[in-house]
Amino acid sequence: MERRFEKEIESLKTTLIKMGSVVEDNLSMAIQSLFEEKIELAKKIVDGDERINSLEIEIDNAVVDILALKQPVATDLRLILAVQKINNDLERIGDHAVNIAESAVELIRTPTNEPLLEIPRMADITKAMLRHALDSFILVDPQLARSVLERDDQIDKLNREMTKKVIGLIKSDARTVESGIDLIRISRNLERVADLTTNIAEEVIFLTQARVVKHHAEEKSKAPPN
Amino acid sequence: MTQNGLKIRTQSLSVFYGAKQAIKNVTLDIRVNDVTALIGPSGCGKSTYLRALNRMNDLIDNSRIEGKVMLDDVNIYDENVDVVELRKRVGMIFQKSNPFPKSIYDNVSYGPRINGTKNKSALDEIVERCLRHAALWDEVKDELHKSALALSGGQQQRLCIARALAVNPEVLLMDEPASALDPIATAKIEELIYQLKEYYTIVIVTHNMQQAARVSDLTAFFYLGQLIEYDETKKIFTMPKEKQTEEYITGRFG
Amino acid sequence: MKSKKNYTGALVVGITGLCAAAVVALVIIVMANIASEGAPKLTWEFLTGAPTEGMTSGGIFPAIMGTFLLVVIMSIAGVPIGTITAIYLSEYASSKSVLARLIRFAVNTLAGVPAIVFGLFGLGFFVQFVGRGLDSLFTGDVELRWGQPNILWASLTMALLTLPVVIVSVEEAIRTVPRELREASLALGATKWQTIRKVVIPNSFTGILTGGILAVSRGAGEVAPILFTGAAYFLPHLPSALSDQFMELGYHVYIMATQSPDVEATRGIQYATTLVLLLLTFALNFSAIFLRYRIRKRSVA
């Protein structure tokens, strides 16, 4: 007999995963709006962000209800806490996606043919990190989560390079200052998104960590006393 | 919030035992097909209130009430109300399970039998239906003629629930039904309550706040015979309006 | 100090043990005396035959039969009334009601009345008042049928004597039925009487039985109430109607030991009759104890 409580937790996880996919979509669309120069995309992103915000509230309320009314313990409790934190992280990623889209709109308005420098590469890596972080939650895969952590340094490095290159660009041609600022903004937002995805990965590791430790402890207790 | 009708409404209800006033002027509406929990410290009157709903307080010599208890728009304390019929509509489960020292079958069929049902196949059907409803059928279907006292505590309590269901009540009053049970038996009872509320209106007294939080849709907090706060369980446990409620729930009481 | 406490403790144990032992010893001496003198006479013929030759030989079957009939009629008369009274007292009467207190007072007083007073009451009320009244009603004062001692009046007198025993035992038994069972029944929509019939009485049945047995055992032993109300020393036939007199074991021993023509000759028979009476009483008391034991076991489970 599946208990009502288990159904509620499943429902909560489902909502979070749904939110994750909306955020992913929004981030993709924000990045796409850089390359394809379509203003209608930007509007879709704003609508998507409203959806993200309302899902965040829905998950918040559900978490409070479960904590107050169901008194979860052990794995259930760690799961609820992880869901709460991932919820926050996702919402902020959504915000950053909106920022990227806004900067993209600005970039499109000021017609320059400046290259996007490292942005495409950063975008690819960041999108992959988000995908893998969410997958690691769905699949409960700590190794996948760890691989996300490893890529954060790359993004940091790329962000620093972006800043350097843009400064160089501005020094060589003062008219590029506005688009340069937009580029730096986009780069920073991508770097923040990457940070947030590493948070998500850490939550997944926390969620699974205790089980791993417990597993070792069980193995130790099964060993015959010498 | 669904618009459920109101099954029981107490209006300015006061209950006295001789000179002592156990319930002070309580106005409370019980929603149909929902679970309402009554919480509060020992001696706050929640059990007295519960027993006023099926006039079990009448059994106590010097008890009297003021105010009204309306069951579907009829005051159950009216002179021409048949208490015996009332108790068939409003059943009660007690804190310590009290099966009769008879067989499982005879326990469940007790109610229908005293109401005149004699036909064996009708009784068989009732017994099976109620034991299924009480999530006990699978465990006892081959041993219906075993003594009820041979069952475990949790099973006995579910048997008492089946027995109460056999008279087709509309309301089930439960006075701390799981307080004498271990956690697993308690969880079974709680799950059962959730299933039962589809067909019955349930009012449950519990001194275990977490149980009230898990099981009920509405919660009423009693203190010293008065109703302090009554609201949806979610609200009571996340943002209670009254300071006393907050203090009780967070365990900062006295 | 430790040694002083032990010393006092041992002393107490010693004294109480001695007293208990003395009591047991007394009982054993009395029993042994009766058994040794009476057992030789206990033969099948003794138990089934009638007395002969002025009670100096023969058997005591009529006395056994008389005792048996007395006890049966007494139970039929007394146990139902006592049970119903006990049910009223414990289930219906509120503890404060005047009637309940009156009844309890009456029961307690009855319990303390000496047996001989019952005998005199039986004579005056049953035999002379009711009996003569019945005679004048049915036969117009021509026949003296009911207006004299017989087994009916003796049984009724005895029923009165044992009524308190029955009431107290049954009340005690009813009280051991837990309140929760009554509440369960009432909460299912049973009336009070249905609850009594289907829950209280079945669960206190052993107690009711105990009450009956105790009453019977008392009745088999008391002699004073039947002295004037129906017992006779020698009857040629067994009682065949309620208006007949009867022989009885206790009465038999009394008369034999004090008023028979040849007391010495019947000594052996006296002891044997006493032994029979004792064995009967013991058997009844032990079955009451056994039943009580079973009640206690069940209420603990």
mmCIF file with all atom_site columns, N, CA and C in Angstrom, chain B residues 2 4-8 30-36 169-171 193-194 196-202 217-218:
data_model
loop_
_atom_site.group_PDB
_atom_site.id
_atom_site.type_symbol
_atom_site.label_atom_id
_atom_site.label_alt_id
_atom_site.label_comp_id
_atom_site.label_asym_id
_atom_site.label_entity_id
_atom_site.label_seq_id
_atom_site.pdbx_PDB_ins_code
_atom_site.Cartn_x
_atom_site.Cartn_y
_atom_site.Cartn_z
_atom_site.occupancy
_atom_site.B_iso_or_equiv
_atom_site.pdbx_formal_charge
_atom_site.auth_seq_id
_atom_site.auth_comp_id
_atom_site.auth_asym_id
_atom_site.auth_atom_id
_atom_site.pdbx_PDB_model_num
ATOM 1  N N  . THR B 1 2   ? -12.221 23.119 -0.513 1.00 0.00 ? 2   THR B N  1
ATOM 2  C CA . THR B 1 2   ? -13.490 22.654 -1.111 1.00 0.00 ? 2   THR B CA 1
ATOM 3  C C  . THR B 1 2   ? -14.664 23.115 -0.274 1.00 0.00 ? 2   THR B C  1
ATOM 4  N N  . ASN B 1 4   ? -17.164 21.907 1.408  1.00 0.00 ? 4   ASN B N  1
ATOM 5  C CA . ASN B 1 4   ? -17.871 20.807 2.049  1.00 0.00 ? 4   ASN B CA 1
ATOM 6  C C  . ASN B 1 4   ? -18.996 21.324 2.925  1.00 0.00 ? 4   ASN B C  1
ATOM 7  N N  . GLY B 1 5   ? -20.058 20.547 2.981  1.00 0.00 ? 5   GLY B N  1
ATOM 8  C CA . GLY B 1 5   ? -21.158 20.934 3.858  1.00 0.00 ? 5   GLY B CA 1
ATOM 9  C C  . GLY B 1 5   ? -20.756 20.722 5.308  1.00 0.00 ? 5   GLY B C  1
ATOM 10 N N  . LEU B 1 6   ? -21.627 21.136 6.200  1.00 0.00 ? 6   LEU B N  1
ATOM 11 C CA . LEU B 1 6   ? -21.331 21.003 7.617  1.00 0.00 ? 6   LEU B CA 1
ATOM 12 C C  . LEU B 1 6   ? -22.132 19.863 8.191  1.00 0.00 ? 6   LEU B C  1
ATOM 13 N N  . LYS B 1 7   ? -21.474 18.931 8.866  1.00 0.00 ? 7   LYS B N  1
ATOM 14 C CA . LYS B 1 7   ? -22.172 17.763 9.363  1.00 0.00 ? 7   LYS B CA 1
ATOM 15 C C  . LYS B 1 7   ? -22.657 17.996 10.795 1.00 0.00 ? 7   LYS B C  1
ATOM 16 N N  . ILE B 1 8   ? -21.776 18.478 11.630 1.00 0.00 ? 8   ILE B N  1
ATOM 17 C CA . ILE B 1 8   ? -22.129 18.711 13.028 1.00 0.00 ? 8   ILE B CA 1
ATOM 18 C C  . ILE B 1 8   ? -21.779 20.149 13.361 1.00 0.00 ? 8   ILE B C  1
ATOM 19 N N  . ILE B 1 30  ? -18.172 21.088 12.235 1.00 0.00 ? 30  ILE B N  1
ATOM 20 C CA . ILE B 1 30  ? -17.429 19.939 11.720 1.00 0.00 ? 30  ILE B CA 1
ATOM 21 C C  . ILE B 1 30  ? -17.831 19.728 10.269 1.00 0.00 ? 30  ILE B C  1
ATOM 22 N N  . ARG B 1 31  ? -16.841 19.702 9.390  1.00 0.00 ? 31  ARG B N  1
ATOM 23 C CA . ARG B 1 31  ? -17.165 19.557 7.969  1.00 0.00 ? 31  ARG B CA 1
ATOM 24 C C  . ARG B 1 31  ? -17.370 18.100 7.608  1.00 0.00 ? 31  ARG B C  1
ATOM 25 N N  . VAL B 1 32  ? -18.286 17.884 6.680  1.00 0.00 ? 32  VAL B N  1
ATOM 26 C CA . VAL B 1 32  ? -18.589 16.515 6.292  1.00 0.00 ? 32  VAL B CA 1
ATOM 27 C C  . VAL B 1 32  ? -17.423 15.933 5.486  1.00 0.00 ? 32  VAL B C  1
ATOM 28 N N  . ASN B 1 33  ? -17.201 14.637 5.641  1.00 0.00 ? 33  ASN B N  1
ATOM 29 C CA . ASN B 1 33  ? -16.152 13.925 4.901  1.00 0.00 ? 33  ASN B CA 1
ATOM 30 C C  . ASN B 1 33  ? -14.772 14.561 5.001  1.00 0.00 ? 33  ASN B C  1
ATOM 31 N N  . ASP B 1 34  ? -14.496 15.145 6.129  1.00 0.00 ? 34  ASP B N  1
ATOM 32 C CA . ASP B 1 34  ? -13.163 15.637 6.398  1.00 0.00 ? 34  ASP B CA 1
ATOM 33 C C  . ASP B 1 34  ? -12.740 15.068 7.746  1.00 0.00 ? 34  ASP B C  1
ATOM 34 N N  . VAL B 1 35  ? -11.455 15.161 8.032  1.00 0.00 ? 35  VAL B N  1
ATOM 35 C CA . VAL B 1 35  ? -10.970 14.725 9.333  1.00 0.00 ? 35  VAL B CA 1
ATOM 36 C C  . VAL B 1 35  ? -10.686 15.966 10.166 1.00 0.00 ? 35  VAL B C  1
ATOM 37 N N  . THR B 1 36  ? -11.372 16.055 11.293 1.00 0.00 ? 36  THR B N  1
ATOM 38 C CA . THR B 1 36  ? -11.139 17.188 12.194 1.00 0.00 ? 36  THR B CA 1
ATOM 39 C C  . THR B 1 36  ? -10.424 16.668 13.431 1.00 0.00 ? 36  THR B C  1
ATOM 40 N N  . PRO B 1 169 ? -22.623 4.069  10.320 1.00 0.00 ? 169 PRO B N  1
ATOM 41 C CA . PRO B 1 169 ? -22.671 5.417  10.880 1.00 0.00 ? 169 PRO B CA 1
ATOM 42 C C  . PRO B 1 169 ? -22.411 6.459  9.800  1.00 0.00 ? 169 PRO B C  1
ATOM 43 N N  . GLU B 1 170 ? -22.678 7.693  10.142 1.00 0.00 ? 170 GLU B N  1
ATOM 44 C CA . GLU B 1 170 ? -22.294 8.775  9.239  1.00 0.00 ? 170 GLU B CA 1
ATOM 45 C C  . GLU B 1 170 ? -21.044 9.474  9.747  1.00 0.00 ? 170 GLU B C  1
ATOM 46 N N  . VAL B 1 171 ? -20.892 9.431  11.072 1.00 0.00 ? 171 VAL B N  1
ATOM 47 C CA . VAL B 1 171 ? -19.763 10.102 11.700 1.00 0.00 ? 171 VAL B CA 1
ATOM 48 C C  . VAL B 1 171 ? -19.003 9.093  12.542 1.00 0.00 ? 171 VAL B C  1
ATOM 49 N N  . ILE B 1 193 ? -7.598  5.963  8.399  1.00 0.00 ? 193 ILE B N  1
ATOM 50 C CA . ILE B 1 193 ? -8.424  7.151  8.594  1.00 0.00 ? 193 ILE B CA 1
ATOM 51 C C  . ILE B 1 193 ? -8.511  7.941  7.291  1.00 0.00 ? 193 ILE B C  1
ATOM 52 N N  . TYR B 1 194 ? -7.373  8.040  6.611  1.00 0.00 ? 194 TYR B N  1
ATOM 53 C CA . TYR B 1 194 ? -7.363  8.781  5.351  1.00 0.00 ? 194 TYR B CA 1
ATOM 54 C C  . TYR B 1 194 ? -8.299  8.139  4.336  1.00 0.00 ? 194 TYR B C  1
ATOM 55 N N  . LEU B 1 196 ? -10.915 6.247  5.098  1.00 0.00 ? 196 LEU B N  1
ATOM 56 C CA . LEU B 1 196 ? -12.298 6.253  5.561  1.00 0.00 ? 196 LEU B CA 1
ATOM 57 C C  . LEU B 1 196 ? -12.981 7.591  5.332  1.00 0.00 ? 196 LEU B C  1
ATOM 58 N N  . LYS B 1 197 ? -12.215 8.662  5.298  1.00 0.00 ? 197 LYS B N  1
ATOM 59 C CA . LYS B 1 197 ? -12.891 9.958  5.260  1.00 0.00 ? 197 LYS B CA 1
ATOM 60 C C  . LYS B 1 197 ? -13.644 10.171 3.963  1.00 0.00 ? 197 LYS B C  1
ATOM 61 N N  . GLU B 1 198 ? -13.377 9.346  2.989  1.00 0.00 ? 198 GLU B N  1
ATOM 62 C CA . GLU B 1 198 ? -14.156 9.461  1.750  1.00 0.00 ? 198 GLU B CA 1
ATOM 63 C C  . GLU B 1 198 ? -15.634 9.161  1.999  1.00 0.00 ? 198 GLU B C  1
ATOM 64 N N  . TYR B 1 199 ? -15.898 8.254  2.965  1.00 0.00 ? 199 TYR B N  1
ATOM 65 C CA . TYR B 1 199 ? -17.279 7.841  3.208  1.00 0.00 ? 199 TYR B CA 1
ATOM 66 C C  . TYR B 1 199 ? -17.854 8.402  4.494  1.00 0.00 ? 199 TYR B C  1
ATOM 67 N N  . TYR B 1 200 ? -16.995 8.754  5.446  1.00 0.00 ? 200 TYR B N  1
ATOM 68 C CA . TYR B 1 200 ? -17.491 9.154  6.761  1.00 0.00 ? 200 TYR B CA 1
ATOM 69 C C  . TYR B 1 200 ? -16.897 10.496 7.157  1.00 0.00 ? 200 TYR B C  1
ATOM 70 N N  . THR B 1 201 ? -17.575 11.141 8.074  1.00 0.00 ? 201 THR B N  1
ATOM 71 C CA . THR B 1 201 ? -17.008 12.333 8.703  1.00 0.00 ? 201 THR B CA 1
ATOM 72 C C  . THR B 1 201 ? -16.270 11.869 9.940  1.00 0.00 ? 201 THR B C  1
ATOM 73 N N  . ILE B 1 202 ? -15.051 12.345 10.125 1.00 0.00 ? 202 ILE B N  1
ATOM 74 C CA . ILE B 1 202 ? -14.250 11.808 11.222 1.00 0.00 ? 202 ILE B CA 1
ATOM 75 C C  . ILE B 1 202 ? -13.800 12.930 12.142 1.00 0.00 ? 202 ILE B C  1
ATOM 76 N N  . ASP B 1 217 ? -7.576  17.367 8.298  1.00 0.00 ? 217 ASP B N  1
ATOM 77 C CA . ASP B 1 217 ? -7.741  18.496 7.395  1.00 0.00 ? 217 ASP B CA 1
ATOM 78 C C  . ASP B 1 217 ? -7.950  19.784 8.185  1.00 0.00 ? 217 ASP B C  1
ATOM 79 N N  . LEU B 1 218 ? -8.625  19.653 9.325  1.00 0.00 ? 218 LEU B N  1
ATOM 80 C CA . LEU B 1 218 ? -8.902  20.806 10.181 1.00 0.00 ? 218 LEU B CA 1
ATOM 81 C C  . LEU B 1 218 ? -8.466  20.458 11.588 1.00 0.00 ? 218 LEU B C  1
#
